[in-house]
Structure formats: structure tokens, C-alpha cells
C-alpha atoms as one frame of an Amber mdcrd trajectory, in Angstrom:
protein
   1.637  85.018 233.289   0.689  88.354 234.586  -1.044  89.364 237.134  -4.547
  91.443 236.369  -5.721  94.359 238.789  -8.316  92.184 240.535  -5.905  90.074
 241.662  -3.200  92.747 242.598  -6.067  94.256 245.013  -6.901  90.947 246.513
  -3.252  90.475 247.639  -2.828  93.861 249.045  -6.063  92.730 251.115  -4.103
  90.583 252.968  -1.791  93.268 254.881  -4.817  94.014 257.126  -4.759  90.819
 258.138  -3.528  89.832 261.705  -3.407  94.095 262.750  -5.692  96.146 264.496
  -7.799  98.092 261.401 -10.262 100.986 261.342 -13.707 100.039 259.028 -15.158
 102.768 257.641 -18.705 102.118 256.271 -21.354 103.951 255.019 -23.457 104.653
 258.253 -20.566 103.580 261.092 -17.060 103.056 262.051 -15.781  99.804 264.014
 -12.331  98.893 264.926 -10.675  95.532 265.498  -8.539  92.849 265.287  -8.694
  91.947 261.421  -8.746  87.800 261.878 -10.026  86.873 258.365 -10.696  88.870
 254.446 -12.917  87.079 252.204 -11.599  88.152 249.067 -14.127  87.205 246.553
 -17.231  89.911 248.439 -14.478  91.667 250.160 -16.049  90.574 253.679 -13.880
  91.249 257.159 -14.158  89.326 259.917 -13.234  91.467 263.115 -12.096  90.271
 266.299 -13.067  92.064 269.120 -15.106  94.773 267.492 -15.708  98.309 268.867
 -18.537 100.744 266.854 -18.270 104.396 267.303 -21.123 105.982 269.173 -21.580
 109.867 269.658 -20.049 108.389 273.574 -16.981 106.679 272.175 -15.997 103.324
 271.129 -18.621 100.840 272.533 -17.748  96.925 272.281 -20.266  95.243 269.993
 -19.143  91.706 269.594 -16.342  89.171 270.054 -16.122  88.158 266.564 -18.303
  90.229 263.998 -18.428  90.475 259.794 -18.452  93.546 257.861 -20.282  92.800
 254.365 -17.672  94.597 251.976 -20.437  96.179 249.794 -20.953  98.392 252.502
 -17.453  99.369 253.479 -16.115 102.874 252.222 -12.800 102.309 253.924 -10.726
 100.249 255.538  -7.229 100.937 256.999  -4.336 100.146 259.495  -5.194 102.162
 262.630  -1.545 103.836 263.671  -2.065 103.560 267.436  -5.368 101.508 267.902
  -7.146 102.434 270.408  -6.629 105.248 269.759  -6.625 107.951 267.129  -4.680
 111.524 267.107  -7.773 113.227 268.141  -8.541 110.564 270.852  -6.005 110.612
 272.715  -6.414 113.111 275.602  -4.975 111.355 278.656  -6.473 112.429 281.790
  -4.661 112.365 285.267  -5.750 113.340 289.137  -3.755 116.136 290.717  -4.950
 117.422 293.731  -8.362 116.071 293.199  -8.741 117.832 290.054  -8.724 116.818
 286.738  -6.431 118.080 283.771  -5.012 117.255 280.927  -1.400 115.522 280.847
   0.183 118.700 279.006  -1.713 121.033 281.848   0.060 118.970 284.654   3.066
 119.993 286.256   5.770 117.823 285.619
């Protein structure tokens, strides 16, 4: 019996699940921990959900669903929280602050 595309798609679905993923949708981005897929709308269930606001990541919700017919995009994030643009870590040095690559080391 072989498999059709519909069903090969579903199954990939399933590597989001139990990893931190970034939800792309057609008006805003949320992160979180991907606790449940519902295959047959394409649905995700995020733990701990964080929405993107022109001020950063605010937390929205404990447990919140994404309805798949508005999602554009969902993927792995590679270092949740943060992303390659994001991740300007800030330090105190003689009551000023700079950037980590500014600091002397």
C-alpha cells in the first residue's frame, strides 16, 4: 500500500511536536512549545505562547491554538528565544551599557 502526499505531509507534521516552533501567520508571529498538531485542519496547540509586538515577544497565553487556515509558516526555531537578529546581549561595565562584542574581555 502506498502512501499518498496527504498523508506524507501529515507525518512530517509531527517533528514539530514536543520542540520550541516559530508560527508564522498571516497578520502575526508567536512562538512556543508545540504540545499538540491536529492533522486533519492543521491546528497547533502552543504551550507557553509569545506574539511578536513592534516591543518584542510579549506572553499571550499558557496554552493557545493557532487555526491552520491562517498559518503561512511554521518551523523549528534554531535557538528559541531567540533568533540571529535577536540576540544582542547586553552587559554593565562601568555603569554603562554595551554590547558583549564592545566589552573588553
Amino acid at each position: 500500500m502506498t502512501q499518498n502526499i496527504s498523508d506524507d505531509f501529515c507525518e512530517s507534521l509531527t517533528n514539530f511536536l514536543g520542540t520550541y516552533i516559530r508560527v508564522i501567520t498571516d497578520n502575526a508571529h508567536y512562538r512556543g512549545y508545540c504540545e499538540k498538531v491536529d492533522y486533519s485542519y492543521t491546528n497547533v496547540l502552543l504551550k507557553d505562547a509569545v506574539q511578536k509586538t513592534v516591543n518584542g515577544w510579549k506572553h499571550i497565553s499558557n496554552l493557545v491554538m493557532i487555526r491552520g487556515e491562517s498559518i503561512e509558516s511554521i518551523y523549528v526555531e534554531k535557538a528559541y528565544p531567540f533568533d540571529d537578529d535577536e540576540d544582542l546581549i547586553l552587559s554593565i561595565e562601568k555603569g554603562e551599557v554595551v554590547h558583549e562584542s564592545d566589552s573588553e574581555s
